[in-house]
Coordinates of C-alpha atoms in Angstrom, one line a residue:
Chain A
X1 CA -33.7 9.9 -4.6
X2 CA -34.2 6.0 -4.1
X3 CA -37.6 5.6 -1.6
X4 CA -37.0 2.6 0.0
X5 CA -38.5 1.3 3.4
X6 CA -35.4 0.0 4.9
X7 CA -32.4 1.3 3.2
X8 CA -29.3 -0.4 4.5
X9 CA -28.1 2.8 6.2
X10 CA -31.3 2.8 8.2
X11 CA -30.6 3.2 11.8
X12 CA -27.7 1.3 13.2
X13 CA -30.6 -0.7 12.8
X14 CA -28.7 -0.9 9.8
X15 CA -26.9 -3.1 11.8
X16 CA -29.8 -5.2 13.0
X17 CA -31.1 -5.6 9.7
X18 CA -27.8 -6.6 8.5
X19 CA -27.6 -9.1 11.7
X20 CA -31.0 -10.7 10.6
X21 CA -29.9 -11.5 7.4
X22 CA -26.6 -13.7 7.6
X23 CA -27.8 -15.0 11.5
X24 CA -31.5 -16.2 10.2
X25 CA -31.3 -16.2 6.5
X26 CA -34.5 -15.9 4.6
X27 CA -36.2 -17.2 7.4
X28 CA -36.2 -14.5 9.6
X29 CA -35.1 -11.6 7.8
X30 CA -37.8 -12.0 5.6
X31 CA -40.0 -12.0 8.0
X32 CA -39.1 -8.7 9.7
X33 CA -38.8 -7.4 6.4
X34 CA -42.3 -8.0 5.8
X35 CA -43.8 -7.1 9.5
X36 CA -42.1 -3.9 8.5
X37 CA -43.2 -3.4 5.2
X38 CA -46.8 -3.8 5.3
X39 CA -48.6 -2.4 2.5
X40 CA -45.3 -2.2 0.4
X41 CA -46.2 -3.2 -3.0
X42 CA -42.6 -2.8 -4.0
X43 CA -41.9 -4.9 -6.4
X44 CA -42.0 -9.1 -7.2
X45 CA -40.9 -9.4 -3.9
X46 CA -43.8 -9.4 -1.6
X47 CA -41.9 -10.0 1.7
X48 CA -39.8 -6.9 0.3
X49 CA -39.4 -3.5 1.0
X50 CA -39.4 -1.3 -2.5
X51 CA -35.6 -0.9 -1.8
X52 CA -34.6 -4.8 -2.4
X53 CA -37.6 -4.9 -4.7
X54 CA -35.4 -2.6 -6.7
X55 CA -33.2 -5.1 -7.2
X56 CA -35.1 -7.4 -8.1
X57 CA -34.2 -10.1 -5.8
X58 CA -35.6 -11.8 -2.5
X59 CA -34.5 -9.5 0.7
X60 CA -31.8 -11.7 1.9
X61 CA -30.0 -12.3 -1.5
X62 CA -30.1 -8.5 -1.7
X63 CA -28.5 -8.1 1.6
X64 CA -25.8 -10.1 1.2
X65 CA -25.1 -8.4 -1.9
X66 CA -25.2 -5.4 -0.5
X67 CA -23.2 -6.4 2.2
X68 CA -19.6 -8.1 2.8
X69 CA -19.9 -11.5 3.4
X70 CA -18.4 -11.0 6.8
X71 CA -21.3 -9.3 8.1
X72 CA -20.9 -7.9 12.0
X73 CA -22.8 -9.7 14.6
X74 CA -26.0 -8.0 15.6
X75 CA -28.4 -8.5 17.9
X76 CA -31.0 -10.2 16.4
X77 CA -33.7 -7.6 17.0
X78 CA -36.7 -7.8 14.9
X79 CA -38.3 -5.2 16.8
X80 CA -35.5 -2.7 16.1
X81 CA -36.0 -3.2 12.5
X82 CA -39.7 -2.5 12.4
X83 CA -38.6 1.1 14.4
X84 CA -36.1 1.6 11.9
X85 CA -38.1 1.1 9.1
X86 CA -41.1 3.1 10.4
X87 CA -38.8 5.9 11.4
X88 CA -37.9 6.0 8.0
X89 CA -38.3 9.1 6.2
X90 CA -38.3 6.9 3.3
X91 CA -41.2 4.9 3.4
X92 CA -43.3 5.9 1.5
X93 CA -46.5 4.1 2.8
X94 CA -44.7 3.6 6.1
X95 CA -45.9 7.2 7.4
X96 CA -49.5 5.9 7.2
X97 CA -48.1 2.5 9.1
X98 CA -46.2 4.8 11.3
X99 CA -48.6 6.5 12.6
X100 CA -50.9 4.1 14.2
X101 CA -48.4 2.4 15.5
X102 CA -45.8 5.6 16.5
X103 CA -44.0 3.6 18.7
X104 CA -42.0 5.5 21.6
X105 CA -38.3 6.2 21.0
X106 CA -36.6 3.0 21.7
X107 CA -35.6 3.1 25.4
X108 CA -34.3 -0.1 25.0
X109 CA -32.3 0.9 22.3
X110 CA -30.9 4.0 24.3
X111 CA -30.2 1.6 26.8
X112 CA -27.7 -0.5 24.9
X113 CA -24.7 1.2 24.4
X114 CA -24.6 4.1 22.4
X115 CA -23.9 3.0 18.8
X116 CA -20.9 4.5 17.5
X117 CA -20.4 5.1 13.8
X118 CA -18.1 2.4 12.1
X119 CA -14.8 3.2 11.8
X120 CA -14.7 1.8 8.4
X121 CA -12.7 3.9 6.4
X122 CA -14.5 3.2 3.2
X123 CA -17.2 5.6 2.9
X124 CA -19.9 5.4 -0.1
X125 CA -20.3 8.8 -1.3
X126 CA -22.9 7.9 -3.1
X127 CA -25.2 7.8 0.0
X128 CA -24.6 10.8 1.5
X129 CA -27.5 12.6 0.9
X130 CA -28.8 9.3 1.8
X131 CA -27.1 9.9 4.9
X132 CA -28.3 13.0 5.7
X133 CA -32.0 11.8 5.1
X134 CA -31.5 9.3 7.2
X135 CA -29.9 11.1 9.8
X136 CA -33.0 14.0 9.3
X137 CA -35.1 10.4 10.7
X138 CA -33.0 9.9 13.3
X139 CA -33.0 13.6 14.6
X140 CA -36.0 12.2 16.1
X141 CA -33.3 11.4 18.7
X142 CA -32.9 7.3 18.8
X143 CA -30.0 5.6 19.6
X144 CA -29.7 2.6 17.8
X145 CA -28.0 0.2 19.9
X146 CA -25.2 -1.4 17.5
X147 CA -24.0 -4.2 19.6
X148 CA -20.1 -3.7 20.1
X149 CA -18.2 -4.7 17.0
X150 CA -18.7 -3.5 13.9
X151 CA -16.0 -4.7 11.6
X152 CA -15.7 -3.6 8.7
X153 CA -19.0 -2.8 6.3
X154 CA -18.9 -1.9 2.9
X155 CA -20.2 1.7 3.4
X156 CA -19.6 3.9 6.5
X157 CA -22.8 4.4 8.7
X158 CA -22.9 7.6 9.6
X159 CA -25.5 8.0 12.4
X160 CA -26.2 11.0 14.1
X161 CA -26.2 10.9 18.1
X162 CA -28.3 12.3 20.0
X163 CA -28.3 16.1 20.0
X164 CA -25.8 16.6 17.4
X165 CA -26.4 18.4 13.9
X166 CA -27.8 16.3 11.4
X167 CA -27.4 18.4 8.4
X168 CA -25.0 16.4 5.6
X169 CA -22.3 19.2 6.4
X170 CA -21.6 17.4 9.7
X171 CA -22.1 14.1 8.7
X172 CA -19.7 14.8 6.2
X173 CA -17.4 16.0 9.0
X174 CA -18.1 13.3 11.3
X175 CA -17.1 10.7 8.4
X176 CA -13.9 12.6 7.9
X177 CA -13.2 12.8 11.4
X178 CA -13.9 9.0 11.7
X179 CA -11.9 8.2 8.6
X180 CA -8.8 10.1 10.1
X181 CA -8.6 8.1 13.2
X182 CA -9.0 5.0 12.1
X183 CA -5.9 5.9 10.0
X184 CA -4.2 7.4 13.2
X185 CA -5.1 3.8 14.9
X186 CA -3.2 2.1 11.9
X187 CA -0.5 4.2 12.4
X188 CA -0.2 3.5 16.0
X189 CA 0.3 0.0 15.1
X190 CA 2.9 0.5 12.4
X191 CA 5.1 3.1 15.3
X192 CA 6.5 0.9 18.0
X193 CA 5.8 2.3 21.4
X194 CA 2.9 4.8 20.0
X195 CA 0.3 3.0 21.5
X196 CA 1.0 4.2 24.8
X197 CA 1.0 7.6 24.3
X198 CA -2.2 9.2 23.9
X199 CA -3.8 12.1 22.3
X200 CA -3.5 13.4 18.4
X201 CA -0.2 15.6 19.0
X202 CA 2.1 13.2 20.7
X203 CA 1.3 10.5 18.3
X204 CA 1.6 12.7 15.4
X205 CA 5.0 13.4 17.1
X206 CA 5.9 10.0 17.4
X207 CA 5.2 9.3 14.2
X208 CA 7.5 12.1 13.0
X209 CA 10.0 10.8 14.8
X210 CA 9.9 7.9 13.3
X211 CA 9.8 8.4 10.0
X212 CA 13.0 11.0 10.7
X213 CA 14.8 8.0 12.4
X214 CA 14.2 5.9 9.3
X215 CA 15.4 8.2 7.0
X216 CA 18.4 8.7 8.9
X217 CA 18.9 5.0 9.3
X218 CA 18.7 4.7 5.4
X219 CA 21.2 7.1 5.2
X220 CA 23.6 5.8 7.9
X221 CA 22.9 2.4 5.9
X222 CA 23.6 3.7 2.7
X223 CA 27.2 4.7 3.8
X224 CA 27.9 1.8 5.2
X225 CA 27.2 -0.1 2.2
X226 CA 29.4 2.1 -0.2
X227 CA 32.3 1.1 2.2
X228 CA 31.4 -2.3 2.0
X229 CA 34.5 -4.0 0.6
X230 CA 34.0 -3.6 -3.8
X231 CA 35.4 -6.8 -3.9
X232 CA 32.3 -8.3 -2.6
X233 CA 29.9 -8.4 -5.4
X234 CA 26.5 -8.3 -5.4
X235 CA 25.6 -10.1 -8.4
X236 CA 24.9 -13.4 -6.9
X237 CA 22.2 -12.2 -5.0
X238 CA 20.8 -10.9 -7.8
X239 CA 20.3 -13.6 -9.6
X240 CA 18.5 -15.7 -6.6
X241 CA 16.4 -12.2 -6.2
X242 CA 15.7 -12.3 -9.9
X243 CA 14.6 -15.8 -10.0
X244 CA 12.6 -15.1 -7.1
X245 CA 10.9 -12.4 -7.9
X246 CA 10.5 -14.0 -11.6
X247 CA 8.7 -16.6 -10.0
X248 CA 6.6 -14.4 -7.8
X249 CA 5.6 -12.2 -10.9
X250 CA 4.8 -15.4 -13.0
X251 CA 2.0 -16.6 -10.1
X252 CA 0.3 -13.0 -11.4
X253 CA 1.0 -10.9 -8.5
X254 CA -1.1 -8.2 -8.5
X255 CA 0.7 -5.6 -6.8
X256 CA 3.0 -3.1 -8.4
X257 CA 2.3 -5.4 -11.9
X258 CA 2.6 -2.2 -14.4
X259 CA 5.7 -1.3 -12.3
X260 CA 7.5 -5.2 -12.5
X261 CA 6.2 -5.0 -16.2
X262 CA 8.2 -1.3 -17.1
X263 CA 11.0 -2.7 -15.2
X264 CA 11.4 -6.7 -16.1
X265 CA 11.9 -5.6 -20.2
X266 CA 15.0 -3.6 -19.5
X267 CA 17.1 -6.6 -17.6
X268 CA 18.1 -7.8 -21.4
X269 CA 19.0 -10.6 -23.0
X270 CA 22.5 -10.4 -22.2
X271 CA 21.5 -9.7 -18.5
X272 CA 19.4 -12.3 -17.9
X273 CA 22.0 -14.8 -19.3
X274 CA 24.4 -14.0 -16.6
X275 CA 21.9 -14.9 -14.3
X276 CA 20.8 -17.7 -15.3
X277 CA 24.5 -18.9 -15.3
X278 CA 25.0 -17.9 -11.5
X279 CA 21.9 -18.7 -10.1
X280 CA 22.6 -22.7 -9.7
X281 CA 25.9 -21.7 -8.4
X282 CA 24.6 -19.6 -6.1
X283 CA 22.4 -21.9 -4.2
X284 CA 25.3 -24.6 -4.6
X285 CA 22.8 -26.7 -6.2
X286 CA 20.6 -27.8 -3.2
X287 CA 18.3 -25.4 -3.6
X288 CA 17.0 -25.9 -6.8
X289 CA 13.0 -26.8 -6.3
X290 CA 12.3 -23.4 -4.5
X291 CA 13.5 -21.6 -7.5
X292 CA 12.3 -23.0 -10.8
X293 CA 12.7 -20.9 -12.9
X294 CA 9.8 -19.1 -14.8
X295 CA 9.3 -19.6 -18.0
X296 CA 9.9 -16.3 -19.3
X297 CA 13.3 -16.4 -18.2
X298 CA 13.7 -19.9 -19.3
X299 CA 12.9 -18.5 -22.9
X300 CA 16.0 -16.0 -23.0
X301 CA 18.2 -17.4 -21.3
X302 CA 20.4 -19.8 -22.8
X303 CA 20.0 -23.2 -22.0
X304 CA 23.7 -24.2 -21.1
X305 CA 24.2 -25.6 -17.9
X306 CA 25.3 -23.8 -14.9
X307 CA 28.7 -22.6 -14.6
X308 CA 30.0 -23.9 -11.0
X309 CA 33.3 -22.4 -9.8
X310 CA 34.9 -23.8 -6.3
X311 CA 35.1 -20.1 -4.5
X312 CA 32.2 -20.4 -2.8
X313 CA 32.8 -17.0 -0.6
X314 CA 33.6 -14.9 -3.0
X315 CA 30.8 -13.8 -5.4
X316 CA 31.9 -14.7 -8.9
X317 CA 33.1 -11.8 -11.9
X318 CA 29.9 -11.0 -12.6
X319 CA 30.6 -9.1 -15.7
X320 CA 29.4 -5.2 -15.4
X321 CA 30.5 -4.2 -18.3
X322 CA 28.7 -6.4 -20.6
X323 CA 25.6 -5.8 -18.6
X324 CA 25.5 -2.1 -20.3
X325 CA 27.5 -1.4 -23.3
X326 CA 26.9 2.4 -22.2
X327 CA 28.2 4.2 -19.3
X328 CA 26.9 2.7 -16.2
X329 CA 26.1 5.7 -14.6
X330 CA 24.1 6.6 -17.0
X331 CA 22.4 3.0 -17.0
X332 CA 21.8 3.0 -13.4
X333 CA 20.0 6.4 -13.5
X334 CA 17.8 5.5 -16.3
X335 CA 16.7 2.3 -14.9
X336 CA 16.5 3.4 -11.7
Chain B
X1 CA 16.8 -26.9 2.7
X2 CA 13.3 -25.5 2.3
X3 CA 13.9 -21.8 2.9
X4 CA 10.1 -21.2 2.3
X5 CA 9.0 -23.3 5.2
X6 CA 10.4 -21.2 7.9
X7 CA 8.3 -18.4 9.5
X8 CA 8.7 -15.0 8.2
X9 CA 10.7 -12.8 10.5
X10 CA 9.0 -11.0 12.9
X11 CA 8.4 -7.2 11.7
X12 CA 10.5 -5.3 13.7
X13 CA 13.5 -8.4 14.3
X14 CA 16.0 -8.9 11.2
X15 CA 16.7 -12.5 10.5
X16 CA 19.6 -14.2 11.1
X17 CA 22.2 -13.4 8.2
X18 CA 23.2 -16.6 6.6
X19 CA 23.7 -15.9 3.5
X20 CA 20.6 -17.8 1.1
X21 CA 18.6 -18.0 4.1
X22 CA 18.5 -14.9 5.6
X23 CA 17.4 -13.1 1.8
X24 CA 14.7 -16.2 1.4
X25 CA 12.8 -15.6 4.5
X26 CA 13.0 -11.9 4.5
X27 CA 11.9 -12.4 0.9
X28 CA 8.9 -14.6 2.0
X29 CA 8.2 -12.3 4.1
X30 CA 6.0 -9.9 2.7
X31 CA 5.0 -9.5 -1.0
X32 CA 7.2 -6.1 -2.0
X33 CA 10.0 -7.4 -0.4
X34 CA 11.7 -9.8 -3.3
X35 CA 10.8 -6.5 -5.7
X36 CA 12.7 -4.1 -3.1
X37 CA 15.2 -6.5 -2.8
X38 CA 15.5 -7.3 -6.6
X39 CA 15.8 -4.0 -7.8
X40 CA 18.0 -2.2 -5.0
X41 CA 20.8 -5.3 -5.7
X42 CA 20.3 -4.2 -9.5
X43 CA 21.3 -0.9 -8.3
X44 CA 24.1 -1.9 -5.9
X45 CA 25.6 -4.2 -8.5
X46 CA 25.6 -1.0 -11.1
X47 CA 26.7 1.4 -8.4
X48 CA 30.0 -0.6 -7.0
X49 CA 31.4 -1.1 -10.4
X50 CA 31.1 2.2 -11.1
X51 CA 30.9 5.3 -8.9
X52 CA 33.6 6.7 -6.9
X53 CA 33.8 5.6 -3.1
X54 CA 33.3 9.2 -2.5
X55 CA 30.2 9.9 -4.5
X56 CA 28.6 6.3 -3.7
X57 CA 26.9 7.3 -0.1
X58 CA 24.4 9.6 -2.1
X59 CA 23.8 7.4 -4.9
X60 CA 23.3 4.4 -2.9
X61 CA 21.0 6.2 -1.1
X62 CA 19.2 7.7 -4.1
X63 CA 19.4 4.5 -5.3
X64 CA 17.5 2.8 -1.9
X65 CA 14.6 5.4 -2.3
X66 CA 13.8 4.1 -6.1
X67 CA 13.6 1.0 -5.5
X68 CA 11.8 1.4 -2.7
X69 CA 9.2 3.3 -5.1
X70 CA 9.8 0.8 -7.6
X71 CA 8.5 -2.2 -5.1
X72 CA 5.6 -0.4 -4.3
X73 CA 2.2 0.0 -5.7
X74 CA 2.1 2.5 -8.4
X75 CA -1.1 3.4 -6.7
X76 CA 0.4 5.3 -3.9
X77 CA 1.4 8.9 -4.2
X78 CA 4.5 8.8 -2.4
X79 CA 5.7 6.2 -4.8
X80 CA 4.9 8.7 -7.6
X81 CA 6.3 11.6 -6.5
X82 CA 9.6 9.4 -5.2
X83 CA 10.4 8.2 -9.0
X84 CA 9.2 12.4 -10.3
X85 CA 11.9 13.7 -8.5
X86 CA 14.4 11.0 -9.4
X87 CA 13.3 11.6 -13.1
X88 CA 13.1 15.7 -12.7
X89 CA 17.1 15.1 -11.1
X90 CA 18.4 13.1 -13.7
X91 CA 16.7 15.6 -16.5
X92 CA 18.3 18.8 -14.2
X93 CA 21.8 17.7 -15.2
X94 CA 21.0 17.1 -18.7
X95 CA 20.6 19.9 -21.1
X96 CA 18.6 19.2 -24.3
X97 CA 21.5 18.2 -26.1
X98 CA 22.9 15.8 -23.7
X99 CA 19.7 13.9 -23.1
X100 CA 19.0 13.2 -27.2
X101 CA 22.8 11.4 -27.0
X102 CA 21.8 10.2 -23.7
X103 CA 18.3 9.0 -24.9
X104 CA 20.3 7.8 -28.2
X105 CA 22.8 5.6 -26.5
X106 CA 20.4 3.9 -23.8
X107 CA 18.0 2.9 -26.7
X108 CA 20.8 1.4 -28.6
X109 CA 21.8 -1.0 -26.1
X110 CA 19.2 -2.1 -23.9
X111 CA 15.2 -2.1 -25.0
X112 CA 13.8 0.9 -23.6
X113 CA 11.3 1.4 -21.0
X114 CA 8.2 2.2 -22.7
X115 CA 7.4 5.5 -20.5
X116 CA 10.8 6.9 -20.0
X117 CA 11.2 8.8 -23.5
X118 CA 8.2 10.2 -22.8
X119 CA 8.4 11.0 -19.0
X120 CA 12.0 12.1 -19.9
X121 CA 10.7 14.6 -22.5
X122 CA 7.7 15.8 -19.8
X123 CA 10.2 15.9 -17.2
X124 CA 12.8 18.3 -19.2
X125 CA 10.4 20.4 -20.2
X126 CA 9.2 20.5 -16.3
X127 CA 12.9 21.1 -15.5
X128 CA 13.5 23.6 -17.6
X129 CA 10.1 25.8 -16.5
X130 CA 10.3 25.0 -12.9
X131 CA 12.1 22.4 -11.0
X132 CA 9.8 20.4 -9.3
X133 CA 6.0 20.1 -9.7
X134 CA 5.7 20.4 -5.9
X135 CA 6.6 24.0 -6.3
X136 CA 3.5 24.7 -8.8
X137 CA 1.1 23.5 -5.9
X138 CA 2.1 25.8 -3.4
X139 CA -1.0 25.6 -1.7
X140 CA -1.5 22.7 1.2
X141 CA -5.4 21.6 0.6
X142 CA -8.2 22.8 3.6
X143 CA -6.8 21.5 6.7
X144 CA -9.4 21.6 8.5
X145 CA -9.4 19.4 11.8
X146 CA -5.6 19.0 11.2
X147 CA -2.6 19.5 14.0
X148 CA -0.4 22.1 13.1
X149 CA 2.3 19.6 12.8
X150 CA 1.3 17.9 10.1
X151 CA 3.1 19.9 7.7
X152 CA 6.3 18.6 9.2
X153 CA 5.1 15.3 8.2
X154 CA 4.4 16.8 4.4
X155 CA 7.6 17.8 4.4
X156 CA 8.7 14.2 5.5
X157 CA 6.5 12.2 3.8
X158 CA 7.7 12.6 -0.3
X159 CA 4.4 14.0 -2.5
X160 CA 2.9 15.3 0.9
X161 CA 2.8 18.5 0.1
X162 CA -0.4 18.1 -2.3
X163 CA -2.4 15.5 -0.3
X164 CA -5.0 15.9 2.0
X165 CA -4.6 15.4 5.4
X166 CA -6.6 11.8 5.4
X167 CA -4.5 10.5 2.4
X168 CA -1.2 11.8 4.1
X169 CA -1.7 9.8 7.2
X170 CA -2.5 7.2 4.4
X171 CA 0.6 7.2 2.2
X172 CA 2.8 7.7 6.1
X173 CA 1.5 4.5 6.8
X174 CA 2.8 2.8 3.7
X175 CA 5.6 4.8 3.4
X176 CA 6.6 3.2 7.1
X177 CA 6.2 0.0 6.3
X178 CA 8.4 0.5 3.0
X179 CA 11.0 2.7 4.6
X180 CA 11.2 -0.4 7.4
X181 CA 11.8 -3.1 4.8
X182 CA 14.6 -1.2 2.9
X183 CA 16.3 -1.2 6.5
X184 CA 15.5 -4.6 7.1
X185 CA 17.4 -5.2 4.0
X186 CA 20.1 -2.6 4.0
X187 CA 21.0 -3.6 7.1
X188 CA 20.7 -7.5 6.6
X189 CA 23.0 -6.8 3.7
X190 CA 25.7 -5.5 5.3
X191 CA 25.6 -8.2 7.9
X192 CA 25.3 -10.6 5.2
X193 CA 28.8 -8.7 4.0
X194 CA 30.6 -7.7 6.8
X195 CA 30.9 -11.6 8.3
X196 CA 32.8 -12.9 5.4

């Protein structure tokens, strides 16, 4: 168990520690870190508690690294830290500092709103049993005031409000609880006309009701596509989509890359040929600096120049059959 | 013409079919949609030439579903469990025999994907036991704060049967925003087809 004087989950003063740092760099933040820290040997670091000390590194580097650049805006209360860190179950000389100075319960901190536990949906499991010491100092019944907005940090603050259980079972809970509705808040979002509606049930309903009317949409699609006239074939676009997506995947898109990688091999040799062939004709040749093509599919492709045919409405023969030498059905499921 | 300079459609609008343009800035728009786009044409392509008119609905709409698994990040679980059960079909109406010639033929002509012997052997061998994995975890995990109709939305949501609720309202979200692109598409292709 880490003893630190002001461990980052520390109250919501969490928050006004965090605030101190980015607002007043060194300046500031080390000097409420060392009003608060009196006494703490901690390490190299004199202006720092034994918890930044741990890491070797001035206060405010360790802050930031502790912490998302894009650090919430907090009031810039010194005075809140020095609570914090005194109500600290952690600090190891901090009960001797606390006592002399045992400050009342911050009634200015219960004055400002009650903090509410971030939303962030990212918790750090690794400091819950922080959490629940933490909370066990904060059962003294504060409030830290965490002004408005906290986007998103890179651990969840679980704080326990006044009155309520403290033990890690219901911080665990409340986490949970918090995690789910900031899921239910994204959802909102995605559903058109859920943010109305209020209340789990009816958006969960909504939500259903979505995702049924999609599916049924796909499927209303899907048949209106297989009585899409065969003559139209859909070739051409493949070959822009190819180029596309060849150009995409060649900038190292991240996303899906073991996916692209299973799935790129299996085009072919004789595949990619065809669409090297079509692609120029498809973008009647005006289109040709948005889809260089990558260099992989330079390499297989043969290097003869585009094939242009005068039907521009009709999609050329793209030629199926040489595309699998096996029965298509049987190509289409494998690949698919 | 520089397709890339226009604004992405709006979400929930489909842009205006003209035929390079409309595919570009739908494409721009988001970064799974060339890959949903890419592979589902793949599919199309295959399917016209080949399946009876009759038979094509389903497979076109089999076919819509994998490659909207195959544009998304492996990481999500509906993904997953979207391409398991097109695998565990396929391997159903294959008996042993059948999917060594299958297996024989496919790696004869084309380079073979690097999982799918393998998957294809796991998957017969899942077929043959018990169809699908989702019947060996009958069990939905602790639902603890959960609305009783959630599991309508595990039944909805593919691999929801095995998640928690957290990660189902998770893999819903990206599983809308997928399902809402391959309708964007779908329906921007038949546009793109239907106005000839």
């Amino acid at each position: 168990m880490r003893h630190h004087t002001q461990p980052p989950e520390v109250p919501g003063a969490g928050d006004d520690i965090r605030d101190l740092i980015p607002v007043a760099s060194s300046a500031s933040g080390s000097a409420a870190w060392s009003s608060s820290s009196k006494g703490e040997g901690g390490g190299g670091d004199g202006s720092g508690g034994s918890f930044t000390a741990l890491l070797g590194l001035p206060t405010s580097q360790a802050m930031e690294l502790l912490l998302p650049a894009a650090a919430p805006t907090f009031p810039a209360d010194p005075h809140l830290v020095d609570r914090g860190a005194r109500f600290s179950a952690f600090a190891s000389p901090s009960p001797s500092s606390a006592s002399p100075n045992s400050p009342p319960p911050p009634s200015s901190a219960t004055a400002t709103a009650k903090r509410k536990a971030d939303p962030a949906d990212r918790v750090s499991k690794g400091k819950a049993a922080k959490k629940g010491k933490t909370a066990a100092a904060s059962g003294e019944d504060k409030d830290w005031g965490g002004d408005g907005e906290n986007d998103k940090p890179a651990y969840v603050h679980v704080r326990a409000r006044r009155g309520q259980a403290t033990d890690s079972h219901s911080l665990a809970e409340r986490a949970r609880r918090e995690k789910i509705n900031a899921r239910m808040e994204l959802l909102k979002d995605l559903v058109p006309g859920c943010s109305k509606v209020s209340g789990t049930a009816l958006v969960l309903d909504e939500i259903i009701n979505h995702v049924q009317s999609l599916q049924r949409q796909v499927e209303y699609l899907s048949m209106r596509l297989a009585a899409v006239n065969p003559r139209v074939d859909f070739g051409g676009l493949d070959n822009f989509l190819t180029t596309e997506c060849g150009r995409i995947t060649s900038l190292s898109y991240k996303n899906g890359m073991d996916l692209e990688q299973v799935t790129w091999p299996d085009m072919g040799v004789n595949g990619a040929r065809h669409l090297m062939q079509l692609q120029q004709h498809f973008w009647h040749g005006d289109l040709a600096h948005p889809l260089q093509p990558p260099s992989q599919w330079e390499k297989r492709a043969d290097p003869h120049p585009p094939v242009f045919s005068n039907s521009s409405s009709s999609l050329f023969g793209y030629d199926l059959a040489s595309s699998g030498a096996q029965p298509q059905t049987g190509k289409l499921k494998m690949e698919l | 013409m520089d397709t890339k300079s226009t604004p992405p459609p709006r979400p929930h609008q489909i842009p205006n079919p003209s035929r390079p343009d409309f595919l570009a800035c739908w494409a721009a728009a988001s970064p799974s949609k060339p890959m949903l786009a890419f592979h589902f044409l793949r599919a199309l392509s295959r399917i016209h030439g080949v399946t009876t008119v009759r038979r094509r609905t389903r497979t076109i709409r089999r076919a819509a579903y994998s490659s909207m698994a195959r544009a998304a990040s492996p990481r999500r679980a509906w993904s997953r469990a979207l391409l398991g059960q097109a695998r565990a079909r396929r391997s159903r109406t294959l008996t042993g025999r059948a999917v060594l010639l299958r297996r024989r033929r496919v790696t004869a002509a084309a380079p073979p994907q690097p999982s799918s012997p393998a998957s294809r052997s796991a998957t017969i061998i899942a077929a043959r036991g018990e169809i699908s994995t989702a019947a060996a975890r009958p069990l939905p995990p602790r639902q603890e704060g959960e609305p009783p109709r959630a599991d309508a939305l595990r039944r909805l949501v593919p691999g929801g049967a095995g998640m928690e609720y957290c990660s189902l309202l998770e893999e819903t979200a990206d599983y809308l925003r997928s399902l809402r692109a391959q309708v964007q598409l779908m329906q921007g292709l038949i546009d793109l087809f239907s106005c000839q």
